[in-house]
Short mmCIF file of C-alpha atoms and ligand atoms in Angstrom, two decimals:
data_model
loop_
_atom_site.label_atom_id
_atom_site.label_comp_id
_atom_site.label_asym_id
_atom_site.label_seq_id
_atom_site.Cartn_x
_atom_site.Cartn_y
_atom_site.Cartn_z
CA MET A 1 124.29 63.98 51.63
CA ALA A 2 121.33 66.24 52.44
CA PRO A 3 119.06 64.93 55.24
CA ALA A 4 115.97 63.14 53.97
CA GLU A 5 112.76 65.17 53.93
CA PRO A 6 110.98 64.29 57.22
CA ALA A 7 107.70 62.44 56.94
CA ARG A 8 104.78 64.86 57.35
CA THR A 9 103.45 63.29 60.54
CA HIS A 10 102.88 66.52 62.46
CA ARG A 11 100.93 69.69 61.96
CA VAL A 12 101.41 73.09 63.57
CA VAL A 13 98.89 73.76 66.34
CA ARG A 14 98.38 76.47 68.97
CA PRO A 15 96.99 74.75 72.08
CA PRO A 16 95.69 77.30 74.61
CA ILE A 17 97.44 75.46 77.41
CA LEU A 18 100.56 73.31 77.49
CA TYR A 19 99.97 71.15 80.57
CA ALA A 20 101.43 67.94 79.21
CA GLY A 21 101.09 66.17 82.56
CA THR A 22 102.35 67.27 85.95
CA PRO A 23 101.21 66.16 89.40
CA VAL A 24 98.27 67.92 91.00
CA ILE A 25 99.26 69.55 94.27
CA LEU A 26 97.25 71.39 96.91
CA LEU A 27 98.94 74.54 98.15
CA SER A 28 98.04 75.76 101.61
CA SER A 29 99.06 79.27 102.60
CA LEU A 30 97.99 81.65 105.33
CA ASN A 31 95.61 84.58 104.81
CA GLY A 32 96.13 87.88 106.61
CA ASP A 33 93.50 86.98 109.19
CA GLY A 34 95.28 83.73 110.06
CA THR A 35 92.88 81.41 108.23
CA PRO A 36 94.29 78.97 105.67
CA ASN A 37 93.77 79.20 101.91
CA LEU A 38 93.89 76.10 99.74
CA ALA A 39 94.49 76.12 95.97
CA PRO A 40 95.07 73.40 93.39
CA ALA A 41 98.19 73.78 91.27
CA SER A 42 100.24 71.68 88.91
CA SER A 43 103.06 73.91 87.66
CA TYR A 44 105.58 72.21 89.86
CA TRP A 45 109.01 70.69 89.82
CA ALA A 46 111.53 69.69 92.47
CA LEU A 47 115.29 69.58 92.51
CA GLY A 48 116.95 68.37 95.68
CA GLN A 49 115.00 69.85 98.56
CA MET A 50 113.94 72.89 96.53
CA LEU A 51 110.58 73.29 94.84
CA ALA A 52 109.75 75.65 92.00
CA LEU A 53 106.10 76.62 91.74
CA GLY A 54 104.45 78.56 88.95
CA LEU A 55 101.79 80.82 90.49
CA GLU A 56 99.26 83.09 88.84
CA SER A 57 99.95 86.73 89.65
CA ASP A 58 96.35 87.49 90.57
CA GLY A 59 95.77 84.59 92.99
CA GLN A 60 95.39 84.72 96.74
CA THR A 61 98.13 82.11 97.10
CA LEU A 62 100.84 84.33 95.63
CA ALA A 63 99.64 87.32 97.67
CA ASN A 64 99.83 85.20 100.82
CA LEU A 65 103.32 83.90 100.06
CA GLN A 66 104.60 87.41 99.39
CA GLU A 67 103.43 88.48 102.87
CA ARG A 68 103.87 85.20 104.79
CA PRO A 69 106.47 83.05 103.03
CA GLN A 70 105.46 79.60 104.28
CA LEU A 71 103.32 76.94 102.64
CA THR A 72 102.48 73.29 102.57
CA VAL A 73 102.30 71.18 99.44
CA SER A 74 100.00 68.17 99.74
CA PHE A 75 99.74 65.55 97.00
CA PRO A 76 96.22 64.14 96.52
CA SER A 77 95.89 60.52 95.39
CA PRO A 78 93.61 59.69 92.41
CA PRO A 79 90.43 59.09 94.48
CA LEU A 80 90.67 62.70 95.68
CA TRP A 81 90.33 64.28 92.22
CA PRO A 82 86.70 65.33 92.88
CA ALA A 83 87.91 67.31 95.91
CA VAL A 84 90.39 69.13 93.66
CA GLU A 85 87.70 69.84 91.08
CA ARG A 86 85.32 71.17 93.73
CA ILE A 87 87.69 74.09 94.42
CA ALA A 88 89.02 74.53 90.88
CA ASP A 89 86.84 77.58 90.21
CA LEU A 90 87.18 79.19 93.63
CA THR A 91 89.57 81.88 94.74
CA GLY A 92 90.47 83.04 98.21
CA ARG A 93 90.48 86.60 96.89
CA ALA A 94 87.42 88.55 98.00
CA ASP A 95 87.95 91.01 95.14
CA ILE A 96 87.77 88.69 92.15
CA PRO A 97 90.38 89.75 89.60
CA ALA A 98 89.05 90.91 86.23
CA ALA A 99 90.51 87.93 84.36
CA LYS A 100 88.55 85.56 86.61
CA ALA A 101 85.25 87.47 86.69
CA GLY A 102 82.25 85.36 85.76
CA ARG A 103 84.14 82.08 85.99
CA TYR A 104 85.45 82.11 89.55
CA THR A 105 83.74 82.75 92.85
CA HIS A 106 85.24 83.75 96.16
CA HIS A 107 85.30 81.19 98.96
CA ALA A 108 86.87 81.92 102.33
CA ASP A 109 87.18 78.28 103.44
CA LYS A 110 88.36 76.11 100.57
CA PHE A 111 89.27 73.23 102.88
CA ALA A 112 85.57 72.99 103.71
CA ALA A 113 84.52 73.55 100.09
CA ALA A 114 86.75 70.67 98.99
CA GLY A 115 85.62 68.45 101.87
CA LEU A 116 89.21 68.18 103.07
CA THR A 117 90.63 68.41 106.58
CA PRO A 118 93.32 70.85 107.76
CA GLN A 119 96.06 69.09 109.73
CA ALA A 120 98.50 71.16 111.83
CA SER A 121 102.04 71.37 110.45
CA ASP A 122 105.17 70.97 112.57
CA LEU A 123 107.43 73.77 111.32
CA VAL A 124 105.28 76.15 109.27
CA ALA A 125 102.02 77.95 109.99
CA PRO A 126 99.80 76.77 107.09
CA PRO A 127 98.13 73.40 107.72
CA ARG A 128 98.59 70.28 105.60
CA VAL A 129 95.76 68.33 103.94
CA ALA A 130 95.09 65.38 106.23
CA GLU A 131 93.66 63.16 103.47
CA CYS A 132 96.83 63.40 101.36
CA LEU A 133 99.32 60.58 101.84
CA LEU A 134 102.30 62.80 100.98
CA GLN A 135 102.69 66.29 102.44
CA LEU A 136 105.56 68.80 102.37
CA GLU A 137 106.20 71.75 104.66
CA ALA A 138 108.19 74.49 102.95
CA GLU A 139 109.65 77.98 103.38
CA VAL A 140 109.61 80.33 100.40
CA ARG A 141 113.17 81.56 99.67
CA ARG A 142 112.58 83.65 96.55
CA ILE A 143 109.75 84.87 94.35
CA THR A 144 110.67 85.92 90.82
CA PRO A 145 108.22 87.74 88.54
CA GLY A 146 107.49 85.87 85.31
CA VAL A 147 108.26 87.28 81.88
CA THR A 148 104.66 88.09 80.92
CA GLY A 149 103.49 89.46 84.26
CA GLU A 150 100.79 86.78 84.41
CA TYR A 151 102.67 84.52 86.78
CA ALA A 152 105.53 84.37 89.25
CA ILE A 153 107.93 81.60 90.18
CA ALA A 154 108.20 80.80 93.87
CA GLU A 155 111.19 78.80 95.00
CA ALA A 156 110.63 77.08 98.32
CA GLU A 157 112.81 74.89 100.50
CA VAL A 158 111.20 71.78 101.90
CA VAL A 159 111.80 71.69 105.64
CA ARG A 160 109.77 68.59 106.51
CA VAL A 161 108.16 65.70 104.62
CA HIS A 162 105.24 63.68 105.98
CA ALA A 163 104.38 60.37 104.35
CA ASP A 164 101.67 57.93 105.28
CA ARG A 165 103.54 54.90 106.60
CA ARG A 166 101.98 52.71 103.91
CA ILE A 167 103.80 54.56 101.13
CA VAL A 168 107.19 54.53 102.87
CA ALA A 169 109.79 51.93 101.88
CA ASP A 170 113.30 51.34 103.23
CA GLY A 171 113.09 53.97 105.92
CA ASP A 172 113.19 57.22 103.98
CA HIS A 173 111.94 56.39 100.49
CA ILE A 174 108.52 56.89 98.96
CA ASP A 175 107.42 53.57 97.46
CA PRO A 176 106.25 54.29 93.91
CA LEU A 177 104.36 51.00 93.84
CA ALA A 178 102.23 52.12 96.75
CA TRP A 179 102.00 55.82 95.86
CA GLN A 180 100.29 57.44 92.89
CA PRO A 181 99.85 61.12 92.11
CA ILE A 182 97.02 62.63 90.12
CA VAL A 183 98.46 63.70 86.79
CA TYR A 184 96.94 66.83 85.20
CA SER A 185 97.29 66.51 81.44
CA PHE A 186 95.58 68.95 79.07
CA ARG A 187 92.84 69.68 81.60
CA HIS A 188 92.09 66.04 82.39
CA TYR A 189 92.89 64.23 85.59
CA PHE A 190 94.60 60.84 85.37
CA GLY A 191 95.92 58.25 87.72
CA ILE A 192 98.93 56.52 86.25
CA GLY A 193 97.44 54.97 83.13
CA GLU A 194 93.84 55.51 84.07
CA PRO A 195 91.68 58.56 83.18
CA LEU A 196 89.66 59.93 86.07
CA GLY A 197 87.58 62.75 84.62
CA ALA A 198 87.70 66.02 82.77
CA ARG A 199 88.30 69.50 84.14
CA GLY A 200 84.92 71.26 84.16
CA GLY A 201 83.02 68.02 83.53
CA ALA A 202 80.65 66.09 85.77
CA VAL A 203 81.99 65.23 89.21
CA PRO A 204 80.60 62.19 90.99
CA GLU A 205 79.07 62.85 94.37
CA ARG A 206 81.11 59.98 95.80
CA VAL A 207 84.06 57.94 94.61
CA ASP A 208 83.36 54.41 93.39
CA ALA A 209 84.54 52.47 96.36
CA THR A 210 83.48 49.08 95.05
CA ARG A 211 85.89 48.86 92.13
CA VAL A 212 89.11 47.08 93.00
CA ASP A 213 91.37 45.64 90.34
CA ALA A 214 93.40 43.05 92.17
CA ASP A 215 95.90 42.65 89.32
CA ARG A 216 97.30 46.14 89.49
CA GLU A 217 99.45 47.68 92.16
CA PRO A 218 97.67 49.69 94.86
CA ALA A 219 96.75 53.11 93.51
CA SER A 220 95.21 54.76 96.53
CA THR A 221 94.66 54.31 100.20
CA PHE A 222 91.52 52.44 99.34
CA ASP A 223 93.23 50.17 96.81
CA LEU A 224 96.16 49.76 99.15
CA VAL A 225 94.00 48.39 101.91
CA ALA A 226 92.33 46.02 99.45
CA TRP A 227 95.73 44.97 98.13
CA GLU A 228 97.25 44.39 101.56
CA LEU A 229 94.21 42.39 102.39
CA GLU A 230 94.56 40.19 99.36
CA GLU A 231 98.24 39.68 100.15
CA ALA A 232 97.20 38.59 103.61
CA GLY A 233 94.55 36.29 102.15
CA GLY A 234 91.81 38.04 104.11
CA ASP A 235 88.13 38.47 103.50
CA SER A 236 87.89 41.62 101.39
CA ALA A 237 84.15 42.12 101.83
CA CYS A 238 84.58 42.30 105.58
CA TRP A 239 87.50 44.78 105.58
CA LEU A 240 86.49 46.95 102.67
CA ALA A 241 83.25 47.91 104.32
CA SER A 242 85.35 49.59 107.01
CA VAL A 243 87.30 51.78 104.59
CA CYS A 244 85.96 55.27 104.05
CA PRO A 245 85.46 55.72 100.30
CA GLU A 246 85.99 59.48 100.60
CA CYS A 247 89.31 59.68 102.45
CA GLY A 248 90.55 56.08 102.74
CA ALA A 249 90.63 56.02 106.56
CA MET A 250 89.60 52.87 108.43
CA ARG A 251 86.21 53.66 109.95
CA GLU A 252 85.17 52.48 113.37
CA GLY A 253 81.57 51.40 113.91
CA ASP A 254 78.66 51.93 111.53
CA GLY A 255 78.44 55.73 111.68
CA PRO A 256 80.12 58.47 109.62
CA CYS A 257 83.87 58.40 109.06
CA GLN A 258 85.72 59.63 112.18
CA ARG A 259 88.24 61.48 110.01
CA CYS A 260 86.18 63.17 107.26
CA GLN A 261 82.62 62.69 108.55
CA ALA A 262 81.50 61.11 105.23
CA ASP A 263 78.55 58.74 105.36
CA PRO A 264 79.39 55.04 105.50
CA PRO A 265 79.49 53.16 102.16
CA ALA A 266 76.13 51.81 101.04
C1 FMN B 301 94.39 71.02 88.29
C2 FMN B 301 94.69 72.48 88.43
C3 FMN B 301 95.97 72.95 88.29
C4 FMN B 301 96.25 74.29 88.46
N1 FMN B 301 97.56 74.70 88.38
C5 FMN B 301 97.87 75.94 88.75
C6 FMN B 301 99.23 76.34 88.87
O1 FMN B 301 100.15 75.56 88.66
N2 FMN B 301 99.47 77.61 89.29
C7 FMN B 301 98.47 78.50 89.58
O2 FMN B 301 98.76 79.61 89.99
N3 FMN B 301 97.17 78.15 89.45
C8 FMN B 301 96.85 76.90 89.06
N4 FMN B 301 95.54 76.52 88.96
C9 FMN B 301 94.49 77.54 89.12
C10 FMN B 301 94.25 77.94 90.56
O3 FMN B 301 93.97 76.83 91.38
C11 FMN B 301 93.07 78.90 90.61
O4 FMN B 301 93.42 80.06 89.89
C12 FMN B 301 92.63 79.29 92.00
O5 FMN B 301 91.55 80.17 91.89
C13 FMN B 301 93.71 79.95 92.82
O6 FMN B 301 93.19 80.15 94.11
P1 FMN B 301 93.65 81.37 95.02
O7 FMN B 301 93.31 82.64 94.28
O8 FMN B 301 92.86 81.23 96.28
O9 FMN B 301 95.13 81.22 95.22
C14 FMN B 301 95.21 75.20 88.75
C15 FMN B 301 93.91 74.73 88.88
C16 FMN B 301 93.64 73.40 88.71
C17 FMN B 301 92.23 72.91 88.88
#
């Protein structure tokens, strides 16, 4: 019997981008003068200890990896999406490529532009992003030009993984209940199940540090502290005032955060 005519539930569309939802990563590579470059990316997958990264051909990151084949891959948690967005339209290339003219500007220190802190790596030269709970050090093993010439695929071997102790379970495992990536889906940033903001839209000056949903699993360093606190039956108001809303570190005293220098919460 001939197959039934399918219901006409779909239409043919031509979306300009096909980012259905991959984690946002921050790639740190080394410039020729020894300074680090930081770039958001999301074309990423991992198999075993190998990573495959899709990189634009005209970016500083690819140029750096071709010359100095080491990088770090740091995974920002949802509260850090504004830091990602702050450097979304910046390039480390002093000579802005034609395709980016008018939209992108050059910035030599994207760690500073993002408000993020470089943290020395153990085995590779580029620094990690201190505020990220999950960080990989990797060596590039192969770079393959893409079909269209617009991108290349870098394959890199992870040589060391750093995980904040609060997202580690059973010795060597990342606890998915404690850890959340930012998911980049059709130019919007999401936590798992929760929209954060739109690419190119308004970016809050500061993250909302007062909102804690006690019924859901911890979604960030900030939530995690609140969650641990509730588990311990503590006084949230007392502890939460000590958590930096920008980077999630526990602050000491009443002054700026010792890690990221952000002002204390109001
Ligand atoms: C959320 C997000 C995801 C991105 N994903 C990628 C990606 O997977 N690969 C890539 O090459 N560029 C990606 N970009 C664009 C680069 O970050 C951008 O072109 C940047 O200027 C590159 O910086 P660089 O020239 O200093 O390397 C992404 C940007 C954003 C904001």
